mmCIF file of C-alpha atoms in Angstrom:
data_model
loop_
_atom_site.group_PDB
_atom_site.id
_atom_site.type_symbol
_atom_site.label_atom_id
_atom_site.label_comp_id
_atom_site.label_asym_id
_atom_site.label_seq_id
_atom_site.Cartn_x
_atom_site.Cartn_y
_atom_site.Cartn_z
ATOM 1 C CA UNK A 584 -231.598 -3.581 -55.460
ATOM 2 C CA UNK A 585 -230.483 -7.129 -56.566
ATOM 3 C CA UNK A 586 -231.030 -6.856 -60.083
ATOM 4 C CA UNK A 587 -229.324 -3.654 -59.899
ATOM 5 C CA UNK A 588 -226.146 -5.168 -58.506
ATOM 6 C CA UNK A 589 -226.643 -8.073 -60.382
ATOM 7 C CA UNK A 590 -226.314 -5.781 -63.483
ATOM 8 C CA UNK A 591 -223.183 -4.183 -61.975
ATOM 9 C CA UNK A 592 -221.409 -7.255 -62.040
ATOM 10 C CA UNK A 593 -222.020 -8.364 -65.433
ATOM 11 C CA UNK A 594 -220.387 -4.717 -66.977
ATOM 12 C CA UNK A 595 -217.843 -4.468 -64.009
ATOM 13 C CA UNK A 596 -214.321 -4.273 -65.596
ATOM 14 C CA UNK A 597 -212.047 -3.823 -62.253
ATOM 15 C CA UNK A 598 -209.451 -5.570 -61.276
ATOM 16 C CA UNK A 599 -211.353 -7.129 -58.300
ATOM 17 C CA UNK A 600 -208.661 -9.842 -57.341
ATOM 18 C CA UNK A 601 -205.035 -9.143 -57.568
ATOM 19 C CA UNK A 602 -203.591 -10.820 -61.178
ATOM 20 C CA UNK A 603 -200.651 -11.746 -59.107
ATOM 21 C CA UNK A 604 -200.538 -13.336 -55.641
ATOM 22 C CA UNK A 605 -199.311 -9.921 -53.117
ATOM 23 C CA UNK A 606 -196.630 -10.865 -50.885
ATOM 24 C CA UNK A 607 -194.764 -13.424 -49.901
ATOM 25 C CA UNK A 608 -196.238 -12.406 -46.188
ATOM 26 C CA UNK A 609 -194.662 -14.273 -43.279
ATOM 27 C CA UNK A 610 -194.800 -13.807 -39.429
ATOM 28 C CA UNK A 611 -191.955 -13.974 -37.446
ATOM 29 C CA UNK A 612 -193.904 -15.586 -33.754
ATOM 30 C CA UNK A 613 -189.875 -14.951 -32.137
ATOM 31 C CA UNK A 614 -190.955 -11.350 -31.906
ATOM 32 C CA UNK A 615 -194.421 -12.268 -29.731
ATOM 33 C CA UNK A 616 -191.639 -13.624 -27.361
ATOM 34 C CA UNK A 617 -190.841 -10.160 -26.189
ATOM 35 C CA UNK A 618 -193.778 -7.310 -24.990
ATOM 36 C CA UNK A 619 -193.991 -3.891 -27.503
ATOM 37 C CA UNK A 620 -191.960 -1.511 -25.640
ATOM 38 C CA UNK A 621 -194.689 1.212 -26.796
ATOM 39 C CA UNK A 622 -197.498 -1.150 -25.081
ATOM 40 C CA UNK A 623 -199.318 -1.420 -28.191
ATOM 41 C CA UNK A 624 -198.551 -3.701 -31.327
ATOM 42 C CA UNK A 625 -200.489 -4.711 -33.666
ATOM 43 C CA UNK A 626 -200.490 -7.503 -36.503
ATOM 44 C CA UNK A 627 -202.683 -6.950 -39.267
ATOM 45 C CA UNK A 628 -203.504 -10.795 -40.826
ATOM 46 C CA UNK A 629 -206.139 -8.712 -43.830
ATOM 47 C CA UNK A 630 -209.003 -7.750 -44.489
ATOM 48 C CA UNK A 631 -209.835 -7.599 -40.573
ATOM 49 C CA UNK A 632 -208.015 -10.083 -38.731
ATOM 50 C CA UNK A 633 -205.777 -8.574 -36.477
ATOM 51 C CA UNK A 634 -203.861 -9.546 -33.092
ATOM 52 C CA UNK A 635 -203.955 -5.927 -30.788
ATOM 53 C CA UNK A 636 -200.944 -6.243 -28.156
ATOM 54 C CA UNK A 637 -202.541 -3.746 -25.890
ATOM 55 C CA UNK A 638 -200.507 -3.059 -22.432
ATOM 56 C CA UNK A 639 -199.900 -6.783 -21.854
ATOM 57 C CA UNK A 640 -202.939 -8.046 -22.859
ATOM 58 C CA UNK A 641 -203.303 -9.936 -26.539
ATOM 59 C CA UNK A 642 -206.744 -9.316 -28.535
ATOM 60 C CA UNK A 643 -207.343 -11.656 -31.286
ATOM 61 C CA UNK A 644 -210.381 -9.851 -33.561
ATOM 62 C CA UNK A 645 -212.433 -12.118 -35.887
ATOM 63 C CA UNK A 646 -210.039 -14.964 -37.269
ATOM 64 C CA UNK A 647 -210.601 -15.588 -40.913
ATOM 65 C CA UNK A 648 -207.609 -18.156 -41.318
ATOM 66 C CA UNK A 649 -210.282 -19.980 -44.152
ATOM 67 C CA UNK A 650 -209.550 -20.294 -47.797
ATOM 68 C CA UNK A 651 -212.998 -18.461 -48.543
ATOM 69 C CA UNK A 652 -215.162 -15.922 -47.018
ATOM 70 C CA UNK A 653 -218.566 -18.424 -47.471
ATOM 71 C CA UNK A 654 -220.098 -21.492 -46.600
ATOM 72 C CA UNK A 655 -218.475 -23.820 -48.352
ATOM 73 C CA UNK A 656 -214.950 -24.096 -48.755
ATOM 74 C CA UNK A 657 -214.511 -24.889 -52.914
ATOM 75 C CA UNK A 658 -216.121 -21.607 -54.105
ATOM 76 C CA UNK A 659 -216.992 -17.697 -52.959
ATOM 77 C CA UNK A 660 -214.817 -15.469 -51.832
ATOM 78 C CA UNK A 661 -210.885 -16.558 -52.132
ATOM 79 C CA UNK A 662 -208.072 -15.179 -50.082
ATOM 80 C CA UNK A 663 -206.075 -13.349 -51.959
ATOM 81 C CA UNK A 664 -202.985 -14.612 -50.012
ATOM 82 C CA UNK A 665 -202.000 -17.346 -48.023
ATOM 83 C CA UNK A 666 -201.986 -16.928 -44.605
ATOM 84 C CA UNK A 667 -199.128 -15.516 -42.756
ATOM 85 C CA UNK A 668 -198.620 -17.347 -40.080
ATOM 86 C CA UNK A 669 -200.000 -21.091 -38.969
ATOM 87 C CA UNK A 670 -202.390 -20.972 -36.238
ATOM 88 C CA UNK A 671 -200.301 -23.144 -34.666
ATOM 89 C CA UNK A 672 -198.444 -20.260 -34.157
ATOM 90 C CA UNK A 673 -199.729 -17.796 -32.906
ATOM 91 C CA UNK A 674 -198.343 -16.518 -29.416
ATOM 92 C CA UNK A 675 -200.144 -16.972 -26.194
ATOM 93 C CA UNK A 676 -204.329 -15.634 -26.850
ATOM 94 C CA UNK A 677 -206.155 -14.464 -23.614
ATOM 95 C CA UNK A 678 -208.978 -12.816 -25.807
ATOM 96 C CA UNK A 679 -211.193 -13.588 -28.947
ATOM 97 C CA UNK A 680 -213.141 -11.694 -29.903
ATOM 98 C CA UNK A 681 -215.576 -11.577 -32.454
ATOM 99 C CA UNK A 682 -217.818 -8.844 -33.804
ATOM 100 C CA UNK A 683 -220.738 -10.534 -36.069
ATOM 101 C CA UNK A 684 -221.060 -13.715 -37.446
ATOM 102 C CA UNK A 685 -220.615 -12.770 -40.799
ATOM 103 C CA UNK A 686 -218.128 -15.368 -42.984
ATOM 104 C CA UNK A 687 -215.303 -12.424 -43.609
ATOM 105 C CA UNK A 688 -215.377 -11.766 -39.228
ATOM 106 C CA UNK A 689 -216.437 -15.705 -38.140
ATOM 107 C CA UNK A 690 -214.607 -18.237 -39.829
ATOM 108 C CA UNK A 691 -215.381 -21.591 -38.595
ATOM 109 C CA UNK A 692 -212.972 -23.760 -39.817
ATOM 110 C CA UNK A 693 -210.620 -20.801 -38.215
ATOM 111 C CA UNK A 694 -212.289 -21.270 -34.943
ATOM 112 C CA UNK A 695 -212.637 -25.350 -34.858
ATOM 113 C CA UNK A 696 -208.872 -25.418 -35.101
ATOM 114 C CA UNK A 697 -208.416 -22.291 -32.579
ATOM 115 C CA UNK A 698 -210.417 -23.693 -30.319
ATOM 116 C CA UNK A 699 -208.278 -26.839 -29.769
ATOM 117 C CA UNK A 700 -204.340 -24.482 -29.964
ATOM 118 C CA UNK A 701 -203.076 -24.268 -26.713
ATOM 119 C CA UNK A 702 -202.856 -21.079 -27.094
ATOM 120 C CA UNK A 703 -206.271 -20.312 -26.458
ATOM 121 C CA UNK A 704 -206.655 -22.624 -23.750
ATOM 122 C CA UNK A 705 -207.218 -20.207 -21.088
ATOM 123 C CA UNK A 706 -208.638 -17.547 -23.528
ATOM 124 C CA UNK A 707 -212.107 -15.989 -23.619
ATOM 125 C CA UNK A 708 -214.459 -15.435 -26.270
ATOM 126 C CA UNK A 709 -215.984 -12.573 -25.913
ATOM 127 C CA UNK A 710 -218.957 -12.234 -29.110
ATOM 128 C CA UNK A 711 -222.456 -9.679 -29.241
ATOM 129 C CA UNK A 712 -225.644 -11.675 -28.014
ATOM 130 C CA UNK A 713 -226.198 -15.043 -29.337
ATOM 131 C CA UNK A 714 -222.686 -15.402 -31.621
ATOM 132 C CA UNK A 715 -222.055 -18.015 -28.692
ATOM 133 C CA UNK A 716 -224.057 -20.438 -29.381
ATOM 134 C CA UNK A 717 -222.359 -21.258 -32.645
ATOM 135 C CA UNK A 718 -219.216 -21.226 -31.660
ATOM 136 C CA UNK A 719 -220.185 -23.944 -29.070
ATOM 137 C CA UNK A 720 -220.746 -25.779 -31.986
ATOM 138 C CA UNK A 721 -217.697 -25.339 -33.309
ATOM 139 C CA UNK A 722 -216.224 -26.894 -30.203
ATOM 140 C CA UNK A 723 -215.576 -23.370 -28.005
ATOM 141 C CA UNK A 724 -216.409 -24.188 -24.185
ATOM 142 C CA UNK A 725 -219.625 -22.500 -22.942
ATOM 143 C CA UNK A 726 -217.479 -22.064 -19.142
ATOM 144 C CA UNK A 727 -215.030 -19.491 -21.635
ATOM 145 C CA UNK A 728 -217.740 -17.676 -23.320
ATOM 146 C CA UNK A 729 -218.705 -13.339 -22.950
ATOM 147 C CA UNK A 730 -221.227 -12.265 -24.794
ATOM 148 C CA UNK A 731 -221.983 -8.924 -24.672
ATOM 149 C CA UNK A 732 -225.212 -6.234 -25.619
ATOM 150 C CA UNK A 733 -223.937 -2.709 -26.647
ATOM 151 C CA UNK A 734 -222.540 -1.160 -24.191
ATOM 152 C CA UNK A 735 -221.858 -4.430 -22.233
ATOM 153 C CA UNK A 736 -218.373 -4.349 -20.339
ATOM 154 C CA UNK A 737 -216.076 -6.965 -18.965
ATOM 155 C CA UNK A 738 -212.545 -6.879 -17.718
ATOM 156 C CA UNK A 739 -209.765 -9.169 -18.757
ATOM 157 C CA UNK A 740 -206.662 -9.270 -17.083
ATOM 158 C CA UNK A 741 -206.872 -5.092 -16.762
ATOM 159 C CA UNK A 742 -208.262 -5.435 -20.150
ATOM 160 C CA UNK A 743 -212.074 -3.250 -19.991
ATOM 161 C CA UNK A 744 -214.182 -4.285 -23.581
ATOM 162 C CA UNK A 745 -217.042 -2.611 -23.780
ATOM 163 C CA UNK A 746 -219.779 -3.438 -26.743
ATOM 164 C CA UNK A 747 -220.747 -0.808 -28.515
ATOM 165 C CA UNK A 748 -223.471 -0.114 -31.694
ATOM 166 C CA UNK A 749 -222.649 -0.451 -35.146
ATOM 167 C CA UNK A 750 -224.411 0.319 -38.108
ATOM 168 C CA UNK A 751 -224.899 -2.896 -39.952
ATOM 169 C CA UNK A 752 -226.670 -6.480 -39.367
ATOM 170 C CA UNK A 753 -226.605 -10.526 -39.219
ATOM 171 C CA UNK A 754 -226.684 -13.761 -40.012
ATOM 172 C CA UNK A 755 -224.932 -16.670 -42.196
ATOM 173 C CA UNK A 756 -228.041 -17.025 -44.664
ATOM 174 C CA UNK A 757 -231.026 -16.241 -45.323
ATOM 175 C CA UNK A 758 -233.008 -17.714 -43.538
ATOM 176 C CA UNK A 759 -230.937 -16.181 -39.529
ATOM 177 C CA UNK A 760 -230.913 -12.645 -40.404
ATOM 178 C CA UNK A 761 -230.287 -10.504 -37.633
ATOM 179 C CA UNK A 762 -230.711 -13.387 -34.872
ATOM 180 C CA UNK A 763 -227.682 -12.709 -33.519
ATOM 181 C CA UNK A 764 -225.741 -9.118 -32.379
ATOM 182 C CA UNK A 765 -223.061 -7.116 -34.226
ATOM 183 C CA UNK A 766 -221.288 -4.334 -32.538
ATOM 184 C CA UNK A 767 -217.639 -2.745 -32.177
ATOM 185 C CA UNK A 768 -215.496 -2.916 -29.671
ATOM 186 C CA UNK A 769 -213.454 -0.231 -27.569
ATOM 187 C CA UNK A 770 -210.375 -1.739 -25.911
ATOM 188 C CA UNK A 771 -209.193 0.162 -22.619
ATOM 189 C CA UNK A 772 -206.236 -0.612 -21.072
ATOM 190 C CA UNK A 773 -204.097 0.997 -18.196
ATOM 191 C CA UNK A 774 -202.315 2.705 -20.730
ATOM 192 C CA UNK A 775 -203.476 2.861 -23.952
ATOM 193 C CA UNK A 776 -207.135 2.968 -26.380
ATOM 194 C CA UNK A 777 -208.157 0.906 -28.997
ATOM 195 C CA UNK A 778 -211.706 1.160 -31.222
ATOM 196 C CA UNK A 779 -212.587 -1.291 -33.156
ATOM 197 C CA UNK A 780 -215.625 -0.384 -35.760
ATOM 198 C CA UNK A 781 -215.864 -3.825 -37.119
ATOM 199 C CA UNK A 782 -218.397 -3.213 -39.915
ATOM 200 C CA UNK A 783 -220.408 -0.598 -40.550
ATOM 201 C CA UNK A 784 -222.017 2.296 -42.078
ATOM 202 C CA UNK A 785 -221.826 5.686 -41.191
ATOM 203 C CA UNK A 786 -224.033 6.798 -38.257
ATOM 204 C CA UNK A 787 -224.180 9.869 -35.914
ATOM 205 C CA UNK A 788 -223.511 8.286 -32.615
ATOM 206 C CA UNK A 789 -219.718 7.638 -34.220
ATOM 207 C CA UNK A 790 -220.205 11.283 -32.227
ATOM 208 C CA UNK A 791 -221.449 9.864 -28.617
ATOM 209 C CA UNK A 792 -218.415 7.188 -28.909
ATOM 210 C CA UNK A 793 -215.573 9.489 -29.554
ATOM 211 C CA UNK A 794 -216.629 11.420 -26.813
ATOM 212 C CA UNK A 795 -217.239 8.502 -23.929
ATOM 213 C CA UNK A 796 -214.770 6.401 -24.267
ATOM 214 C CA UNK A 797 -211.966 8.641 -26.872
ATOM 215 C CA UNK A 798 -209.752 9.628 -27.356
ATOM 216 C CA UNK A 799 -208.210 6.849 -28.855
ATOM 217 C CA UNK A 800 -204.497 6.376 -29.836
ATOM 218 C CA UNK A 801 -205.752 3.878 -32.536
ATOM 219 C CA UNK A 802 -209.165 4.035 -35.317
ATOM 220 C CA UNK A 803 -209.642 0.596 -36.870
ATOM 221 C CA UNK A 804 -212.394 1.454 -39.224
ATOM 222 C CA UNK A 805 -213.308 -0.379 -42.132
ATOM 223 C CA UNK A 806 -212.687 1.276 -46.432
ATOM 224 C CA UNK A 807 -213.387 -2.437 -48.577
ATOM 225 C CA UNK A 808 -216.659 -3.462 -50.163
ATOM 226 C CA UNK A 809 -218.487 -0.493 -50.292
ATOM 227 C CA UNK A 810 -220.765 0.508 -52.641
ATOM 228 C CA UNK A 811 -223.338 3.339 -52.801
ATOM 229 C CA UNK A 812 -226.358 0.891 -53.240
ATOM 230 C CA UNK A 813 -225.403 -0.678 -49.813
ATOM 231 C CA UNK A 814 -223.842 2.756 -48.055
ATOM 232 C CA UNK A 815 -225.958 2.506 -45.074
ATOM 233 C CA UNK A 816 -223.941 -0.606 -43.712
ATOM 234 C CA UNK A 817 -220.559 0.067 -45.166
ATOM 235 C CA UNK A 818 -218.534 3.073 -45.316
ATOM 236 C CA UNK A 819 -216.457 3.524 -47.119
ATOM 237 C CA UNK A 820 -212.966 5.077 -46.909
ATOM 238 C CA UNK A 821 -214.836 8.527 -47.568
ATOM 239 C CA UNK A 822 -217.152 7.640 -45.028
ATOM 240 C CA UNK A 823 -213.818 6.752 -42.917
ATOM 241 C CA UNK A 824 -212.776 9.331 -42.848
ATOM 242 C CA UNK A 825 -215.606 11.301 -41.797
ATOM 243 C CA UNK A 826 -216.918 8.519 -39.151
ATOM 244 C CA UNK A 827 -212.886 8.922 -37.712
ATOM 245 C CA UNK A 828 -213.634 13.169 -37.261
ATOM 246 C CA UNK A 829 -216.682 12.204 -35.557
ATOM 247 C CA UNK A 830 -215.481 9.770 -33.269
ATOM 248 C CA UNK A 831 -212.575 12.788 -32.013
ATOM 249 C CA UNK A 832 -210.156 12.680 -34.803
ATOM 250 C CA UNK A 833 -207.176 12.232 -32.532
ATOM 251 C CA UNK A 834 -204.947 9.705 -32.474
ATOM 252 C CA UNK A 835 -204.294 7.339 -36.050
ATOM 253 C CA UNK A 836 -206.777 5.633 -38.492
ATOM 254 C CA UNK A 837 -205.948 2.049 -39.166
ATOM 255 C CA UNK A 838 -207.966 1.259 -42.290
ATOM 256 C CA UNK A 839 -209.377 -2.620 -42.043
ATOM 257 C CA UNK A 840 -211.741 -4.714 -44.117
ATOM 258 C CA UNK A 841 -209.798 -4.588 -47.314
ATOM 259 C CA UNK A 842 -206.840 -6.173 -49.252
ATOM 260 C CA UNK A 843 -208.086 -10.034 -48.832
ATOM 261 C CA UNK A 844 -211.513 -10.685 -50.297
ATOM 262 C CA UNK A 845 -213.019 -9.760 -53.284
ATOM 263 C CA UNK A 846 -216.335 -8.405 -51.912
ATOM 264 C CA UNK A 847 -217.409 -5.916 -53.210
ATOM 265 C CA UNK A 848 -217.617 -4.047 -57.331
ATOM 266 C CA UNK A 849 -214.967 -2.026 -56.682
ATOM 267 C CA UNK A 850 -211.300 -2.519 -57.806
ATOM 268 C CA UNK A 851 -209.261 -4.316 -54.916
ATOM 269 C CA UNK A 852 -206.958 -1.475 -54.628
ATOM 270 C CA UNK A 853 -209.440 1.292 -54.608
ATOM 271 C CA UNK A 854 -209.989 1.883 -51.183
ATOM 272 C CA UNK A 855 -206.783 1.591 -49.696
ATOM 273 C CA UNK A 856 -206.148 4.581 -52.818
ATOM 274 C CA UNK A 857 -208.918 6.230 -51.944
ATOM 275 C CA UNK A 858 -208.044 6.917 -48.474
ATOM 276 C CA UNK A 859 -204.479 7.667 -49.307
ATOM 277 C CA UNK A 860 -205.051 10.311 -50.961
ATOM 278 C CA UNK A 861 -205.580 12.163 -48.326
ATOM 279 C CA UNK A 862 -202.560 13.117 -47.223
ATOM 280 C CA UNK A 863 -203.428 15.259 -43.995
ATOM 281 C CA UNK A 864 -205.385 12.168 -42.333
ATOM 282 C CA UNK A 865 -202.807 10.496 -39.854
ATOM 283 C CA UNK A 866 -202.377 7.283 -41.396
ATOM 284 C CA UNK A 867 -201.730 3.703 -40.415
ATOM 285 C CA UNK A 868 -201.766 1.092 -42.448
ATOM 286 C CA UNK A 869 -198.959 -2.144 -42.119
ATOM 287 C CA UNK A 870 -198.043 -4.565 -44.339
ATOM 288 C CA UNK A 871 -200.025 -7.842 -44.074
ATOM 289 C CA UNK A 872 -198.416 -9.953 -41.250
ATOM 290 C CA UNK A 873 -195.820 -7.576 -39.475
ATOM 291 C CA UNK A 874 -195.837 -7.291 -36.194
ATOM 292 C CA UNK A 875 -195.991 -2.937 -36.338
ATOM 293 C CA UNK A 876 -195.256 -1.048 -32.898
ATOM 294 C CA UNK A 877 -197.643 1.971 -32.236
ATOM 295 C CA UNK A 878 -195.842 5.119 -31.471
ATOM 296 C CA UNK A 879 -198.237 8.169 -30.766
ATOM 297 C CA UNK A 880 -198.951 10.439 -33.730
ATOM 298 C CA UNK A 881 -196.832 8.376 -36.001
ATOM 299 C CA UNK A 882 -198.092 7.883 -38.807
ATOM 300 C CA UNK A 883 -197.440 4.552 -41.553
ATOM 301 C CA UNK A 884 -198.129 4.173 -44.777
ATOM 302 C CA UNK A 885 -196.772 0.972 -46.375
ATOM 303 C CA UNK A 886 -197.030 0.690 -49.930
ATOM 304 C CA UNK A 887 -197.201 -3.260 -50.060
ATOM 305 C CA UNK A 888 -200.091 -3.088 -52.496
ATOM 306 C CA UNK A 889 -198.677 -0.720 -55.232
ATOM 307 C CA UNK A 890 -196.140 -3.630 -55.289
ATOM 308 C CA UNK A 891 -198.405 -6.258 -56.206
#
């Protein structure tokens, strides 16, 4: 497969990186001084990094404030736009949720800084099995770590977090593949349910997840970094539509895993272009860094990516 990928990279003519820096985007931290009236508010910082405020609990998912999603910060996929909010301006965080150890979901520099912030002083760090040791090496206290196996759950301030399978893999080098677990997650509060699909290819298990844990108010599924050669581990926009339907097709679909890093051969707008063409789909796609309340069944189709 590697020779095929290398050949396609050499011939690729897509606009994989925006010609102009998108934005500027800026998160107003004063918004967090008031809880969401709907009980569910999302701040999407690009790619998969998201702050979910659900039924009074704040969950920071897969935070990557690093300049590059790579082993070093002088080479590798670089951010399309700067972080919309300094880490020091984050509100109180109750949970930091890490889905797996890949660089675009676990920023080492980000975690080092987060572990020292007042905002996360009392936060629980929830990860799949095996990821906790790496987080400890970055300064996360062992006493605040909770590792979960697939189907394992933990309740934090009335929010039940359940780790579930996804079709992906783990590893931060060629020598530690599959040494740690990866997962999707259900966030279940008293009034709302959110499914975070993390990274995954399509698989039949989505139907079982939907039947057992749905319906969901918001379903977060990846749409970017896809290609037929690696469709087993990244579903792409059409796969996200099918997976959303497999999960029950209720509520709103939030596209994630796009718009911040060049991780594939396709144009950077292509994933959102393609999923936005599904007019009958209830899509919820906010502007980066803009805390936005989720209203039941009410679509949100930001067009920020068309203006860049």
